[in-house]
GROMACS .gro file of C-alpha atoms in nm:
model
  261
    1UNK     CA    1   1.975   0.998   1.243
    2UNK     CA    2   1.938   0.998   0.838
    3UNK     CA    3   1.963   1.397   0.682
    4UNK     CA    4   1.620   1.444   0.545
    5UNK     CA    5   1.746   1.501   0.192
    6UNK     CA    6   1.884   1.158   0.196
    7UNK     CA    7   1.506   1.011   0.290
    8UNK     CA    8   1.360   1.209   0.023
    9UNK     CA    9   1.571   1.072  -0.226
   10UNK     CA   10   1.543   0.716  -0.119
   11UNK     CA   11   1.135   0.808  -0.160
   12UNK     CA   12   1.225   0.803  -0.563
   13UNK     CA   13   1.305   0.393  -0.486
   14UNK     CA   14   1.067   0.300  -0.250
   15UNK     CA   15   0.741   0.516  -0.236
   16UNK     CA   16   0.611   0.390   0.117
   17UNK     CA   17   0.319   0.538   0.296
   18UNK     CA   18   0.541   0.737   0.553
   19UNK     CA   19   0.848   0.877   0.596
   20UNK     CA   20   0.943   0.662   0.884
   21UNK     CA   21   0.886   0.364   0.662
   22UNK     CA   22   1.116   0.507   0.373
   23UNK     CA   23   1.361   0.623   0.661
   24UNK     CA   24   1.367   0.238   0.804
   25UNK     CA   25   1.407   0.056   0.434
   26UNK     CA   26   1.700   0.278   0.410
   27UNK     CA   27   1.834   0.143   0.736
   28UNK     CA   28   1.747  -0.204   0.671
   29UNK     CA   29   1.942  -0.155   0.350
   30UNK     CA   30   2.261  -0.031   0.486
   31UNK     CA   31   2.200  -0.333   0.749
   32UNK     CA   32   2.204  -0.573   0.504
   33UNK     CA   33   2.543  -0.481   0.310
   34UNK     CA   34   2.669  -0.449   0.631
   35UNK     CA   35   2.555  -0.797   0.732
   36UNK     CA   36   2.697  -0.942   0.383
   37UNK     CA   37   3.007  -0.756   0.304
   38UNK     CA   38   3.123  -0.920   0.651
   39UNK     CA   39   3.321  -1.236   0.601
   40UNK     CA   40   3.192  -1.452   0.880
   41UNK     CA   41   2.844  -1.364   0.846
   42UNK     CA   42   2.790  -1.390   0.464
   43UNK     CA   43   2.905  -1.786   0.508
   44UNK     CA   44   2.705  -1.813   0.802
   45UNK     CA   45   2.343  -1.668   0.745
   46UNK     CA   46   2.128  -1.716   0.497
   47UNK     CA   47   1.888  -1.427   0.442
   48UNK     CA   48   1.523  -1.563   0.421
   49UNK     CA   49   1.180  -1.451   0.476
   50UNK     CA   50   0.963  -1.170   0.344
   51UNK     CA   51   1.226  -0.872   0.327
   52UNK     CA   52   1.455  -1.129   0.147
   53UNK     CA   53   1.175  -1.182  -0.115
   54UNK     CA   54   1.130  -0.816  -0.165
   55UNK     CA   55   1.455  -0.714  -0.165
   56UNK     CA   56   1.601  -0.974  -0.373
   57UNK     CA   57   1.346  -1.119  -0.640
   58UNK     CA   58   1.034  -0.908  -0.627
   59UNK     CA   59   1.134  -0.587  -0.833
   60UNK     CA   60   1.018  -0.320  -0.813
   61UNK     CA   61   0.963  -0.381  -0.462
   62UNK     CA   62   0.588  -0.388  -0.381
   63UNK     CA   63   0.532  -0.417  -0.020
   64UNK     CA   64   0.748  -0.303   0.314
   65UNK     CA   65   0.878  -0.516   0.534
   66UNK     CA   66   1.082  -0.421   0.841
   67UNK     CA   67   1.256  -0.721   1.016
   68UNK     CA   68   1.578  -0.890   0.833
   69UNK     CA   69   1.522  -1.273   0.897
   70UNK     CA   70   1.822  -1.493   0.856
   71UNK     CA   71   1.920  -1.858   0.920
   72UNK     CA   72   2.218  -2.019   1.070
   73UNK     CA   73   2.319  -2.261   0.751
   74UNK     CA   74   2.560  -2.510   1.006
   75UNK     CA   75   2.487  -2.607   1.337
   76UNK     CA   76   2.747  -2.401   1.577
   77UNK     CA   77   2.790  -2.186   1.874
   78UNK     CA   78   2.549  -1.897   1.804
   79UNK     CA   79   2.755  -1.632   2.067
   80UNK     CA   80   3.006  -1.529   1.758
   81UNK     CA   81   2.767  -1.501   1.540
   82UNK     CA   82   2.582  -1.236   1.798
   83UNK     CA   83   2.900  -1.074   1.875
   84UNK     CA   84   3.008  -1.006   1.464
   85UNK     CA   85   2.651  -0.846   1.447
   86UNK     CA   86   2.689  -0.602   1.712
   87UNK     CA   87   3.008  -0.493   1.579
   88UNK     CA   88   2.865  -0.447   1.192
   89UNK     CA   89   2.528  -0.311   1.299
   90UNK     CA   90   2.717  -0.043   1.556
   91UNK     CA   91   2.621   0.237   1.368
   92UNK     CA   92   2.244   0.123   1.492
   93UNK     CA   93   2.338   0.154   1.861
   94UNK     CA   94   2.351  -0.136   2.152
   95UNK     CA   95   2.106  -0.388   2.049
   96UNK     CA   96   1.838  -0.567   2.277
   97UNK     CA   97   1.944  -0.965   2.232
   98UNK     CA   98   1.648  -1.205   2.325
   99UNK     CA   99   1.785  -1.602   2.314
  100UNK     CA  100   1.534  -1.889   2.285
  101UNK     CA  101   1.667  -2.236   2.195
  102UNK     CA  102   1.567  -2.207   1.817
  103UNK     CA  103   1.590  -1.843   1.763
  104UNK     CA  104   1.794  -1.536   1.892
  105UNK     CA  105   1.673  -1.156   1.809
  106UNK     CA  106   1.868  -0.861   1.826
  107UNK     CA  107   1.616  -0.581   1.815
  108UNK     CA  108   1.781  -0.198   1.749
  109UNK     CA  109   1.590   0.120   1.862
  110UNK     CA  110   1.664   0.435   1.646
  111UNK     CA  111   1.449   0.790   1.646
  112UNK     CA  112   1.334   0.892   1.318
  113UNK     CA  113   1.488   1.235   1.138
  114UNK     CA  114   1.095   1.348   1.045
  115UNK     CA  115   0.892   1.504   1.289
  116UNK     CA  116   0.728   1.387   1.490
  117UNK     CA  117   1.005   1.187   1.641
  118UNK     CA  118   0.932   0.809   1.659
  119UNK     CA  119   1.102   0.510   1.758
  120UNK     CA  120   1.138   0.265   1.474
  121UNK     CA  121   1.254  -0.096   1.561
  122UNK     CA  122   1.498  -0.303   1.345
  123UNK     CA  123   1.466  -0.677   1.468
  124UNK     CA  124   1.727  -0.916   1.328
  125UNK     CA  125   1.579  -1.247   1.440
  126UNK     CA  126   1.815  -1.602   1.345
  127UNK     CA  127   1.697  -1.888   1.312
  128UNK     CA  128   1.911  -2.154   1.475
  129UNK     CA  129   1.703  -2.470   1.421
  130UNK     CA  130   1.688  -2.519   1.002
  131UNK     CA  131   2.009  -2.659   0.956
  132UNK     CA  132   1.938  -2.738   0.598
  133UNK     CA  133   1.832  -2.630   0.256
  134UNK     CA  134   1.594  -2.819  -0.006
  135UNK     CA  135   1.710  -2.685  -0.319
  136UNK     CA  136   2.045  -2.552  -0.283
  137UNK     CA  137   2.188  -2.193  -0.161
  138UNK     CA  138   2.200  -1.893  -0.408
  139UNK     CA  139   2.394  -1.577  -0.430
  140UNK     CA  140   2.204  -1.269  -0.493
  141UNK     CA  141   2.381  -0.951  -0.589
  142UNK     CA  142   2.265  -0.665  -0.381
  143UNK     CA  143   2.317  -0.267  -0.360
  144UNK     CA  144   2.189   0.051  -0.227
  145UNK     CA  145   2.287   0.389  -0.366
  146UNK     CA  146   2.210   0.724  -0.148
  147UNK     CA  147   2.352   1.018  -0.056
  148UNK     CA  148   2.386   0.880   0.327
  149UNK     CA  149   2.486   0.536   0.205
  150UNK     CA  150   2.627   0.348  -0.091
  151UNK     CA  151   2.759   0.007  -0.086
  152UNK     CA  152   2.707  -0.351  -0.259
  153UNK     CA  153   2.738  -0.727  -0.167
  154UNK     CA  154   2.671  -1.061  -0.232
  155UNK     CA  155   2.394  -1.242  -0.041
  156UNK     CA  156   2.358  -1.597   0.052
  157UNK     CA  157   1.999  -1.686   0.024
  158UNK     CA  158   1.742  -1.958  -0.096
  159UNK     CA  159   1.605  -2.009  -0.420
  160UNK     CA  160   1.299  -1.863  -0.522
  161UNK     CA  161   1.126  -2.147  -0.495
  162UNK     CA  162   1.204  -2.243  -0.171
  163UNK     CA  163   1.161  -1.881  -0.035
  164UNK     CA  164   0.799  -1.946  -0.158
  165UNK     CA  165   0.788  -2.281   0.001
  166UNK     CA  166   0.848  -2.130   0.338
  167UNK     CA  167   0.600  -1.878   0.250
  168UNK     CA  168   0.341  -2.112   0.194
  169UNK     CA  169   0.396  -2.247   0.533
  170UNK     CA  170   0.414  -1.934   0.686
  171UNK     CA  171   0.109  -1.884   0.514
  172UNK     CA  172  -0.087  -2.165   0.703
  173UNK     CA  173   0.099  -2.135   1.044
  174UNK     CA  174   0.034  -1.763   1.123
  175UNK     CA  175  -0.260  -1.537   1.058
  176UNK     CA  176  -0.057  -1.255   0.870
  177UNK     CA  177  -0.263  -1.159   0.549
  178UNK     CA  178   0.124  -1.025   0.422
  179UNK     CA  179   0.183  -1.389   0.345
  180UNK     CA  180  -0.107  -1.437   0.151
  181UNK     CA  181  -0.002  -1.096  -0.067
  182UNK     CA  182   0.365  -1.234  -0.098
  183UNK     CA  183   0.275  -1.563  -0.244
  184UNK     CA  184   0.030  -1.383  -0.531
  185UNK     CA  185   0.288  -1.171  -0.628
  186UNK     CA  186   0.523  -1.450  -0.628
  187UNK     CA  187   0.312  -1.626  -0.873
  188UNK     CA  188   0.325  -1.325  -1.085
  189UNK     CA  189   0.663  -1.431  -1.177
  190UNK     CA  190   0.746  -1.675  -1.481
  191UNK     CA  191   1.051  -1.792  -1.287
  192UNK     CA  192   0.850  -1.954  -1.010
  193UNK     CA  193   0.826  -2.337  -1.011
  194UNK     CA  194   0.510  -2.443  -0.844
  195UNK     CA  195   0.575  -2.822  -0.820
  196UNK     CA  196   0.906  -2.715  -0.660
  197UNK     CA  197   0.730  -2.474  -0.422
  198UNK     CA  198   0.510  -2.737  -0.276
  199UNK     CA  199   0.812  -3.001  -0.283
  200UNK     CA  200   0.984  -2.762  -0.048
  201UNK     CA  201   0.704  -2.651   0.153
  202UNK     CA  202   0.607  -3.046   0.240
  203UNK     CA  203   0.960  -3.078   0.339
  204UNK     CA  204   0.992  -2.784   0.605
  205UNK     CA  205   0.650  -2.951   0.712
  206UNK     CA  206   0.762  -3.322   0.801
  207UNK     CA  207   1.071  -3.149   0.986
  208UNK     CA  208   0.796  -3.006   1.197
  209UNK     CA  209   0.622  -3.333   1.210
  210UNK     CA  210   0.354  -3.192   1.067
  211UNK     CA  211   0.175  -3.291   0.764
  212UNK     CA  212  -0.162  -3.106   0.670
  213UNK     CA  213  -0.364  -3.248   0.399
  214UNK     CA  214  -0.504  -3.035   0.127
  215UNK     CA  215  -0.793  -3.034   0.291
  216UNK     CA  216  -0.704  -2.893   0.656
  217UNK     CA  217  -0.493  -2.606   0.434
  218UNK     CA  218  -0.848  -2.508   0.304
  219UNK     CA  219  -1.016  -2.522   0.625
  220UNK     CA  220  -0.745  -2.328   0.781
  221UNK     CA  221  -0.764  -2.049   0.499
  222UNK     CA  222  -1.152  -2.025   0.506
  223UNK     CA  223  -1.151  -1.934   0.841
  224UNK     CA  224  -0.869  -1.691   0.789
  225UNK     CA  225  -1.047  -1.518   0.511
  226UNK     CA  226  -1.344  -1.440   0.705
  227UNK     CA  227  -1.079  -1.255   0.946
  228UNK     CA  228  -1.066  -0.900   0.932
  229UNK     CA  229  -0.774  -0.820   1.106
  230UNK     CA  230  -0.615  -1.099   0.826
  231UNK     CA  231  -0.751  -0.903   0.545
  232UNK     CA  232  -0.659  -0.565   0.602
  233UNK     CA  233  -0.298  -0.662   0.743
  234UNK     CA  234  -0.143  -0.503   0.432
  235UNK     CA  235  -0.353  -0.177   0.439
  236UNK     CA  236  -0.032   0.025   0.530
  237UNK     CA  237   0.224  -0.192   0.367
  238UNK     CA  238   0.169  -0.171  -0.034
  239UNK     CA  239   0.312   0.085  -0.228
  240UNK     CA  240   0.046   0.349  -0.272
  241UNK     CA  241   0.001   0.268  -0.633
  242UNK     CA  242  -0.073  -0.129  -0.572
  243UNK     CA  243  -0.395  -0.255  -0.604
  244UNK     CA  244  -0.470  -0.551  -0.390
  245UNK     CA  245  -0.771  -0.756  -0.349
  246UNK     CA  246  -0.721  -1.072  -0.092
  247UNK     CA  247  -1.009  -1.280  -0.196
  248UNK     CA  248  -0.882  -1.271  -0.569
  249UNK     CA  249  -0.539  -1.353  -0.454
  250UNK     CA  250  -0.654  -1.612  -0.236
  251UNK     CA  251  -0.841  -1.781  -0.576
  252UNK     CA  252  -0.536  -1.775  -0.722
  253UNK     CA  253  -0.281  -1.906  -0.466
  254UNK     CA  254  -0.572  -2.179  -0.403
  255UNK     CA  255  -0.559  -2.289  -0.774
  256UNK     CA  256  -0.152  -2.273  -0.794
  257UNK     CA  257  -0.061  -2.320  -0.487
  258UNK     CA  258  -0.286  -2.520  -0.221
  259UNK     CA  259  -0.463  -2.743  -0.454
  260UNK     CA  260  -0.143  -2.919  -0.534
  261UNK     CA  261  -0.056  -3.039  -0.173
   0.00000   0.00000   0.00000
């Protein structure tokens, strides 16, 4: 799909473990620009999740992230949004669309350029339930410069504290070690207000009618910290020059975030 020279050039920006990851990262960046240069989509979808955190706030990007998560900011029919996404992302071909009550997903498949050819997946997931925010939205500049594609846009997203608040929720609710890593890296950002993070976490949990105590959260994490799949989740996702010890990360996250719940 992309000239091999363009992928090699992009590897100077993101040094992931495989050419397929580098190629997919480049595709993701073009997709983000396409989405947020569309007037309708830019005003209706807020960028959230791991890719938003790493593309907008953690620089240089320390972790590979393969999905694009967005939130429908107002309650309205989702079909016009899906149709517009299909239009602006037509360079990826026709997606498979999976619709559920609380989210809609578009899954695009493209073949990699570098041999051996593999089928790469780009998933755009729309949260159609959480039509609220805690700290207000933010607009962040984003750009990509490459011989295959260059462009820029302004992205509607959440303030860093709120993004991290939803990450604290993700760490509790799912078994993915990348959530622990993301919190660990975010805590190294001097601009993070951990009090705000916990306020956001509690707000999102209360919307789900869940109110885990500190003790419940710690018990949840003690189980995960003995799970090899959880501990090894980031193994193929990090920059090769990135040193990471999940046990060290957990001690920091526990001290600065979990103990404040």
